[in-house]
């Protein structure tokens, strides 16, 4: 699909400098652009590229002062990064535009399917499922009984949603993700074995949430595991039973959150963070990658790091001390030797 600079400028509410009729048919990074591609410049350290390349169109900030002539057509906008993000969203929507129901799908007769759906081959839709309008269910997705999925949500190939779970509007669940599997609940017995504790709750995922590939959100033992509006979960994350995650919290890959922990809104957890169960993490907390949270964090908007985690500035000072330990050990050994020699002439 091709677009002119004039069409793109109209969409972005920008101003064209150059040929308004120039055509582009792809988006690219600025260093990989060519005459048929659309790219952008937001970071000043990449500015030299716009004088070297011959991209079809470059989206730039309206206040950028050019140091040299450029060969490409420019579109000036208030914020080039935000504008290009909007273009990426549009491009993604066009690329993923699918409608209809493929052959070889199982849809229970009691299921309710909204308008303009897409249901791919070998998908399974269970009893009493309710799908909103414009929901996309890609091939080999499993939707268990009594599941509800809101308007505009997308489940990519191989995603699984177990029975009774609730998915909000405009939610994206990537391939291999599992929503509503049993929580890790076992009761120890006197003979050293374990009884499985039935997990009869569900998972509630609110609107505008994204769940990465191969991430698992366990159902509650009783009640609900809750993921609030706008939460973004990266790939390969474990969210245990009865966890609650506040709105617009972001969690990076390979993080594990243990059962019944409550995470506030606008929290950022870096990759490979471990969080123990039955604690709370305050609003606005930021946690460095590979940290271990072993107790509740009650102060809002603080940074933490290390394992076990400390306030971030303390952790940085600790790292400095760690690096000095070999030298301190050497000096201590010398002092001990001198003291021993002095006491034993």
CSV table of C-alpha atoms in Angstrom, one decimal:
chain,number,residue,atom,x,y,z
A,1,UNK,CA,0.0,0.0,0.0
A,2,UNK,CA,1.4,3.4,-1.0
A,3,UNK,CA,0.9,6.8,0.5
A,4,UNK,CA,1.9,10.3,-0.5
A,5,UNK,CA,3.7,12.8,1.7
A,6,UNK,CA,0.6,15.0,1.5
A,7,UNK,CA,-1.6,12.2,2.8
A,8,UNK,CA,0.7,11.4,5.6
A,9,UNK,CA,1.1,15.1,6.6
A,10,UNK,CA,-2.6,15.4,6.7
A,11,UNK,CA,-2.9,12.4,9.0
A,12,UNK,CA,-0.1,13.7,11.3
A,13,UNK,CA,-1.2,17.4,11.1
A,14,UNK,CA,2.2,18.2,9.8
A,15,UNK,CA,3.8,20.5,7.1
A,16,UNK,CA,5.5,19.1,4.0
A,17,UNK,CA,8.8,20.5,2.8
A,18,UNK,CA,9.7,19.0,-0.6
A,19,UNK,CA,7.6,17.0,-3.0
A,20,UNK,CA,4.1,16.4,-1.6
A,21,UNK,CA,3.4,13.7,-4.2
A,22,UNK,CA,6.3,11.5,-3.4
A,23,UNK,CA,5.2,7.9,-2.7
A,24,UNK,CA,6.3,5.5,0.1
A,25,UNK,CA,5.3,2.0,0.8
A,26,UNK,CA,7.2,0.9,3.9
A,27,UNK,CA,8.5,2.2,7.2
A,28,UNK,CA,12.1,1.8,8.2
A,29,UNK,CA,14.9,2.8,10.6
A,30,UNK,CA,16.6,6.0,9.4
A,31,UNK,CA,20.0,4.2,8.8
A,32,UNK,CA,18.2,1.6,6.7
A,33,UNK,CA,15.9,3.8,4.7
A,34,UNK,CA,15.6,4.1,0.9
A,35,UNK,CA,13.7,6.1,-1.7
A,36,UNK,CA,10.5,4.2,-1.1
A,37,UNK,CA,10.5,4.3,2.7
A,38,UNK,CA,9.2,6.6,5.4
A,39,UNK,CA,11.4,7.2,8.5
A,40,UNK,CA,11.8,9.7,11.3
A,41,UNK,CA,14.4,11.7,13.2
A,42,UNK,CA,13.8,12.3,16.9
A,43,UNK,CA,17.2,11.6,18.5
A,44,UNK,CA,19.8,14.4,17.7
A,45,UNK,CA,22.6,11.8,17.5
A,46,UNK,CA,21.1,10.4,14.3
A,47,UNK,CA,20.8,13.8,12.6
A,48,UNK,CA,23.8,13.1,10.3
A,49,UNK,CA,21.8,10.4,8.6
A,50,UNK,CA,19.3,12.9,7.1
A,51,UNK,CA,22.1,14.6,5.1
A,52,UNK,CA,23.5,11.2,3.9
A,53,UNK,CA,20.4,9.1,3.0
A,54,UNK,CA,17.8,9.4,0.3
A,55,UNK,CA,14.7,8.3,2.1
A,56,UNK,CA,11.4,9.0,0.5
A,57,UNK,CA,10.0,10.9,3.5
A,58,UNK,CA,11.5,11.8,6.8
A,59,UNK,CA,9.3,13.0,9.7
A,60,UNK,CA,11.1,15.6,11.9
A,61,UNK,CA,10.4,17.9,14.7
A,62,UNK,CA,9.0,21.2,13.6
A,63,UNK,CA,11.7,23.2,15.4
A,64,UNK,CA,14.7,21.3,13.9
A,65,UNK,CA,17.1,23.7,12.2
A,66,UNK,CA,18.8,22.0,9.3
A,67,UNK,CA,22.6,22.3,9.0
A,68,UNK,CA,22.7,21.2,5.4
A,69,UNK,CA,20.4,20.7,2.4
A,70,UNK,CA,18.6,17.3,2.4
A,71,UNK,CA,17.4,15.2,-0.6
A,72,UNK,CA,14.4,13.7,1.1
A,73,UNK,CA,10.9,15.2,1.5
A,74,UNK,CA,10.4,16.3,5.0
A,75,UNK,CA,7.2,16.4,7.2
A,76,UNK,CA,7.5,18.7,10.2
A,77,UNK,CA,5.4,17.8,13.2
A,78,UNK,CA,5.3,18.9,16.8
A,79,UNK,CA,6.8,15.6,18.1
A,80,UNK,CA,8.4,13.3,15.6
A,81,UNK,CA,8.6,10.3,17.9
A,82,UNK,CA,4.9,10.4,18.8
A,83,UNK,CA,3.9,11.0,15.2
A,84,UNK,CA,5.9,8.0,14.0
A,85,UNK,CA,4.4,5.9,16.8
A,86,UNK,CA,1.0,6.8,15.4
A,87,UNK,CA,2.1,5.7,12.0
A,88,UNK,CA,3.4,2.4,13.4
A,89,UNK,CA,0.0,1.8,15.0
A,90,UNK,CA,-1.8,2.4,11.7
A,91,UNK,CA,0.6,0.2,9.8
A,92,UNK,CA,0.2,-2.6,12.3
A,93,UNK,CA,-3.6,-2.3,12.1
A,94,UNK,CA,-3.6,-2.5,8.3
A,95,UNK,CA,-1.1,-5.4,8.3
A,96,UNK,CA,-3.2,-7.4,10.9
A,97,UNK,CA,-6.6,-6.6,9.3
A,98,UNK,CA,-8.5,-9.9,9.1
A,99,UNK,CA,-12.2,-10.7,9.2
A,100,UNK,CA,-14.3,-13.8,9.0
A,101,UNK,CA,-14.3,-17.3,10.5
A,102,UNK,CA,-11.9,-19.9,9.0
A,103,UNK,CA,-12.8,-23.5,8.4
A,104,UNK,CA,-11.9,-26.1,11.0
A,105,UNK,CA,-12.8,-24.1,14.0
A,106,UNK,CA,-14.9,-25.2,17.0
A,107,UNK,CA,-17.4,-22.7,18.3
A,108,UNK,CA,-19.9,-24.0,20.9
A,109,UNK,CA,-23.5,-23.3,20.0
A,110,UNK,CA,-24.0,-21.2,23.1
A,111,UNK,CA,-21.1,-18.9,22.4
A,112,UNK,CA,-21.9,-15.3,21.5
A,113,UNK,CA,-19.7,-13.7,18.8
A,114,UNK,CA,-19.7,-10.0,18.2
A,115,UNK,CA,-19.6,-8.1,14.9
A,116,UNK,CA,-16.7,-8.2,12.5
A,117,UNK,CA,-14.8,-11.1,14.2
A,118,UNK,CA,-11.8,-13.0,13.0
A,119,UNK,CA,-11.4,-16.6,14.2
A,120,UNK,CA,-8.5,-18.6,12.7
A,121,UNK,CA,-8.3,-22.2,11.9
A,122,UNK,CA,-8.3,-24.8,14.7
A,123,UNK,CA,-9.4,-22.3,17.3
A,124,UNK,CA,-11.6,-23.6,20.1
A,125,UNK,CA,-14.4,-21.5,21.5
A,126,UNK,CA,-16.1,-23.1,24.6
A,127,UNK,CA,-19.5,-22.9,26.1
A,128,UNK,CA,-21.1,-19.6,27.0
A,129,UNK,CA,-18.1,-17.6,25.7
A,130,UNK,CA,-18.8,-14.0,24.9
A,131,UNK,CA,-16.7,-12.2,22.3
A,132,UNK,CA,-17.1,-8.5,21.7
A,133,UNK,CA,-17.0,-6.7,18.4
A,134,UNK,CA,-13.8,-6.8,16.3
A,135,UNK,CA,-12.1,-9.5,18.4
A,136,UNK,CA,-9.4,-11.4,16.6
A,137,UNK,CA,-8.7,-15.0,17.6
A,138,UNK,CA,-5.8,-16.3,15.6
A,139,UNK,CA,-5.2,-20.0,14.7
A,140,UNK,CA,-4.9,-22.6,17.5
A,141,UNK,CA,-6.2,-20.3,20.3
A,142,UNK,CA,-8.1,-22.0,23.1
A,143,UNK,CA,-10.9,-20.1,24.8
A,144,UNK,CA,-12.4,-22.0,27.7
A,145,UNK,CA,-16.0,-22.1,28.9
A,146,UNK,CA,-17.6,-18.9,30.2
A,147,UNK,CA,-14.8,-16.6,29.1
A,148,UNK,CA,-15.6,-13.0,28.3
A,149,UNK,CA,-13.4,-11.0,25.9
A,150,UNK,CA,-14.1,-7.3,25.2
A,151,UNK,CA,-14.2,-5.3,22.0
A,152,UNK,CA,-11.1,-5.0,19.8
A,153,UNK,CA,-9.0,-7.5,21.7
A,154,UNK,CA,-6.4,-9.7,19.9
A,155,UNK,CA,-5.2,-13.2,20.8
A,156,UNK,CA,-2.3,-14.4,18.7
A,157,UNK,CA,-1.7,-18.0,17.7
A,158,UNK,CA,-1.5,-20.5,20.4
A,159,UNK,CA,-2.7,-18.3,23.3
A,160,UNK,CA,-4.8,-20.1,25.9
A,161,UNK,CA,-7.5,-18.6,28.2
A,162,UNK,CA,-8.9,-21.0,30.7
A,163,UNK,CA,-12.5,-21.1,31.9
A,164,UNK,CA,-14.3,-18.3,33.6
A,165,UNK,CA,-11.6,-15.6,32.9
A,166,UNK,CA,-12.5,-12.1,31.9
A,167,UNK,CA,-10.5,-10.2,29.3
A,168,UNK,CA,-11.3,-6.4,28.7
A,169,UNK,CA,-11.3,-4.2,25.7
A,170,UNK,CA,-8.3,-3.7,23.3
A,171,UNK,CA,-6.2,-6.3,25.1
A,172,UNK,CA,-3.3,-8.0,23.2
A,173,UNK,CA,-2.3,-11.5,24.3
A,174,UNK,CA,0.7,-12.9,22.4
A,175,UNK,CA,1.5,-16.4,21.3
A,176,UNK,CA,2.0,-19.0,23.9
A,177,UNK,CA,0.6,-16.9,26.8
A,178,UNK,CA,-1.6,-18.8,29.3
A,179,UNK,CA,-4.3,-17.0,31.2
A,180,UNK,CA,-6.0,-18.8,34.1
A,181,UNK,CA,-3.9,-21.9,34.6
A,182,UNK,CA,-3.9,-23.3,38.2
A,183,UNK,CA,-2.1,-21.4,40.9
A,184,UNK,CA,0.8,-23.1,42.6
A,185,UNK,CA,-1.1,-24.3,45.6
A,186,UNK,CA,-0.2,-27.5,47.5
A,187,UNK,CA,-0.7,-28.5,51.2
A,188,UNK,CA,2.0,-30.6,52.8
A,189,UNK,CA,0.9,-33.8,54.4
A,190,UNK,CA,2.4,-35.7,57.4
A,191,UNK,CA,3.9,-38.4,55.1
A,192,UNK,CA,5.9,-35.8,53.2
A,193,UNK,CA,3.6,-35.7,50.1
A,194,UNK,CA,1.4,-32.8,49.0
A,195,UNK,CA,-2.3,-32.4,48.4
A,196,UNK,CA,-3.2,-30.2,45.5
A,197,UNK,CA,-5.4,-27.2,46.6
A,198,UNK,CA,-8.2,-26.7,44.0
A,199,UNK,CA,-7.9,-23.3,42.3
A,200,UNK,CA,-11.5,-22.2,41.8
A,201,UNK,CA,-11.0,-18.5,41.2
A,202,UNK,CA,-10.3,-16.7,37.9
A,203,UNK,CA,-8.3,-14.0,36.2
A,204,UNK,CA,-9.6,-10.6,35.4
A,205,UNK,CA,-7.6,-8.5,32.8
A,206,UNK,CA,-8.9,-5.0,32.3
A,207,UNK,CA,-8.7,-2.8,29.2
A,208,UNK,CA,-5.6,-1.9,27.2
A,209,UNK,CA,-3.4,-4.6,28.7
A,210,UNK,CA,-0.7,-6.3,26.7
A,211,UNK,CA,0.6,-9.8,27.7
A,212,UNK,CA,3.8,-11.0,26.1
A,213,UNK,CA,4.6,-14.3,24.5
A,214,UNK,CA,4.8,-17.3,26.9
A,215,UNK,CA,3.8,-15.3,29.9
A,216,UNK,CA,1.5,-17.0,32.4
A,217,UNK,CA,-1.1,-15.4,34.7
A,218,UNK,CA,-2.4,-18.0,37.2
A,219,UNK,CA,-6.0,-18.1,38.4
A,220,UNK,CA,-6.8,-17.2,42.0
A,221,UNK,CA,-7.3,-19.9,44.6
A,222,UNK,CA,-10.5,-18.1,45.4
A,223,UNK,CA,-11.6,-14.7,44.0
A,224,UNK,CA,-9.5,-13.2,41.2
A,225,UNK,CA,-6.0,-12.5,40.0
A,226,UNK,CA,-6.4,-9.0,38.7
A,227,UNK,CA,-4.4,-7.1,36.0
A,228,UNK,CA,-5.6,-3.5,35.9
A,229,UNK,CA,-6.0,-1.1,33.0
A,230,UNK,CA,-3.0,-0.4,30.8
A,231,UNK,CA,-0.6,-2.9,32.4
A,232,UNK,CA,2.2,-4.1,30.0
A,233,UNK,CA,3.7,-7.5,30.7
A,234,UNK,CA,6.8,-8.6,28.7
A,235,UNK,CA,7.5,-12.1,27.5
A,236,UNK,CA,8.3,-15.0,29.9
A,237,UNK,CA,6.7,-13.6,33.0
A,238,UNK,CA,5.1,-15.5,35.9
A,239,UNK,CA,2.2,-13.9,37.7
A,240,UNK,CA,1.0,-16.1,40.5
A,241,UNK,CA,-2.5,-16.7,42.0
A,242,UNK,CA,-4.3,-13.8,43.7
A,243,UNK,CA,-1.8,-11.2,42.6
A,244,UNK,CA,-3.1,-7.7,41.8
A,245,UNK,CA,-1.2,-5.4,39.5
A,246,UNK,CA,-2.1,-1.7,39.4
A,247,UNK,CA,-2.9,0.3,36.3
A,248,UNK,CA,-0.2,1.3,33.9
A,249,UNK,CA,2.5,-0.8,35.6
A,250,UNK,CA,5.2,-2.2,33.3
A,251,UNK,CA,7.0,-5.5,34.0
A,252,UNK,CA,10.0,-6.7,31.9
A,253,UNK,CA,10.9,-10.2,30.9
A,254,UNK,CA,11.6,-13.2,33.2
A,255,UNK,CA,10.2,-11.5,36.2
A,256,UNK,CA,8.3,-13.7,38.7
A,257,UNK,CA,5.6,-12.3,41.1
A,258,UNK,CA,4.6,-14.7,43.9
A,259,UNK,CA,1.1,-15.3,45.2
A,260,UNK,CA,-1.2,-12.7,46.8
A,261,UNK,CA,1.3,-9.8,46.2
A,262,UNK,CA,-0.2,-6.4,45.5
A,263,UNK,CA,1.6,-4.1,43.1
A,264,UNK,CA,0.6,-0.5,42.9
A,265,UNK,CA,0.0,1.6,39.8
A,266,UNK,CA,2.8,3.0,37.6
A,267,UNK,CA,5.3,0.6,39.0
A,268,UNK,CA,8.3,-0.5,36.8
A,269,UNK,CA,10.0,-3.8,37.4
A,270,UNK,CA,13.1,-4.6,35.4
A,271,UNK,CA,14.0,-7.9,33.9
A,272,UNK,CA,14.5,-11.0,36.1
A,273,UNK,CA,13.1,-9.3,39.2
A,274,UNK,CA,11.9,-11.8,41.8
A,275,UNK,CA,9.0,-10.8,44.2
A,276,UNK,CA,8.1,-12.8,47.2
A,277,UNK,CA,4.4,-13.5,48.1
A,278,UNK,CA,2.0,-11.7,50.4
A,279,UNK,CA,3.7,-8.3,50.2
A,280,UNK,CA,2.7,-4.9,48.7
A,281,UNK,CA,4.7,-2.6,46.4
A,282,UNK,CA,3.9,1.1,46.5
A,283,UNK,CA,2.7,3.3,43.6
A,284,UNK,CA,5.5,4.5,41.3
A,285,UNK,CA,8.2,2.1,42.6
A,286,UNK,CA,11.0,1.4,40.1
A,287,UNK,CA,13.1,-1.8,40.6
A,288,UNK,CA,16.4,-2.5,38.9
A,289,UNK,CA,16.8,-5.7,36.8
A,290,UNK,CA,17.7,-8.9,38.7
A,291,UNK,CA,16.7,-7.5,42.0
A,292,UNK,CA,14.9,-9.5,44.7
A,293,UNK,CA,12.0,-7.9,46.6
A,294,UNK,CA,11.7,-9.8,49.9
A,295,UNK,CA,9.5,-7.3,51.9
A,296,UNK,CA,6.9,-4.7,51.3
A,297,UNK,CA,7.8,-1.3,49.8
A,298,UNK,CA,5.6,1.3,51.4
A,299,UNK,CA,7.1,4.6,50.2
A,300,UNK,CA,5.8,5.8,46.8
A,301,UNK,CA,7.9,6.8,43.8
A,302,UNK,CA,11.2,5.3,45.1
A,303,UNK,CA,13.9,3.4,43.2
A,304,UNK,CA,15.2,0.0,44.5
A,305,UNK,CA,18.0,-2.4,43.5
A,306,UNK,CA,19.9,-5.4,44.6
A,307,UNK,CA,19.0,-8.8,46.1
A,308,UNK,CA,17.7,-8.4,48.7
A,309,UNK,CA,16.7,-5.0,47.4
A,310,UNK,CA,17.8,-1.7,49.0
A,311,UNK,CA,16.9,1.9,48.1
A,312,UNK,CA,18.8,2.4,44.9
A,313,UNK,CA,21.4,4.9,46.1
A,314,UNK,CA,22.3,2.6,48.9
A,315,UNK,CA,22.7,-0.2,46.4
A,316,UNK,CA,25.0,1.9,44.3
A,317,UNK,CA,27.2,2.7,47.3
A,318,UNK,CA,27.2,-1.0,48.2
A,319,UNK,CA,28.4,-1.9,44.7
A,320,UNK,CA,31.3,0.5,45.2
A,321,UNK,CA,32.2,-1.2,48.5
A,322,UNK,CA,31.9,-4.7,46.9
A,323,UNK,CA,34.5,-3.7,44.3
A,324,UNK,CA,36.9,-2.6,47.0
A,325,UNK,CA,36.6,-5.8,49.1
A,326,UNK,CA,39.6,-7.6,47.6
A,327,UNK,CA,41.9,-4.6,48.3
A,328,UNK,CA,40.5,-4.2,51.8
A,329,UNK,CA,41.0,-7.9,52.4
A,330,UNK,CA,44.7,-7.6,51.3
A,331,UNK,CA,45.3,-4.6,53.5
A,332,UNK,CA,43.6,-6.3,56.5
A,333,UNK,CA,45.9,-9.4,56.0
A,334,UNK,CA,48.9,-7.1,56.0
A,335,UNK,CA,47.8,-5.3,59.2
A,336,UNK,CA,47.2,-8.6,60.9
A,337,UNK,CA,50.6,-9.9,59.9
A,338,UNK,CA,52.3,-6.7,61.1
A,339,UNK,CA,50.4,-7.0,64.4
A,340,UNK,CA,51.4,-10.6,64.8
A,341,UNK,CA,55.1,-9.8,64.0
A,342,UNK,CA,55.0,-7.0,66.5
A,343,UNK,CA,53.6,-9.2,69.3
A,344,UNK,CA,56.0,-12.0,68.5
A,345,UNK,CA,59.4,-10.4,67.9
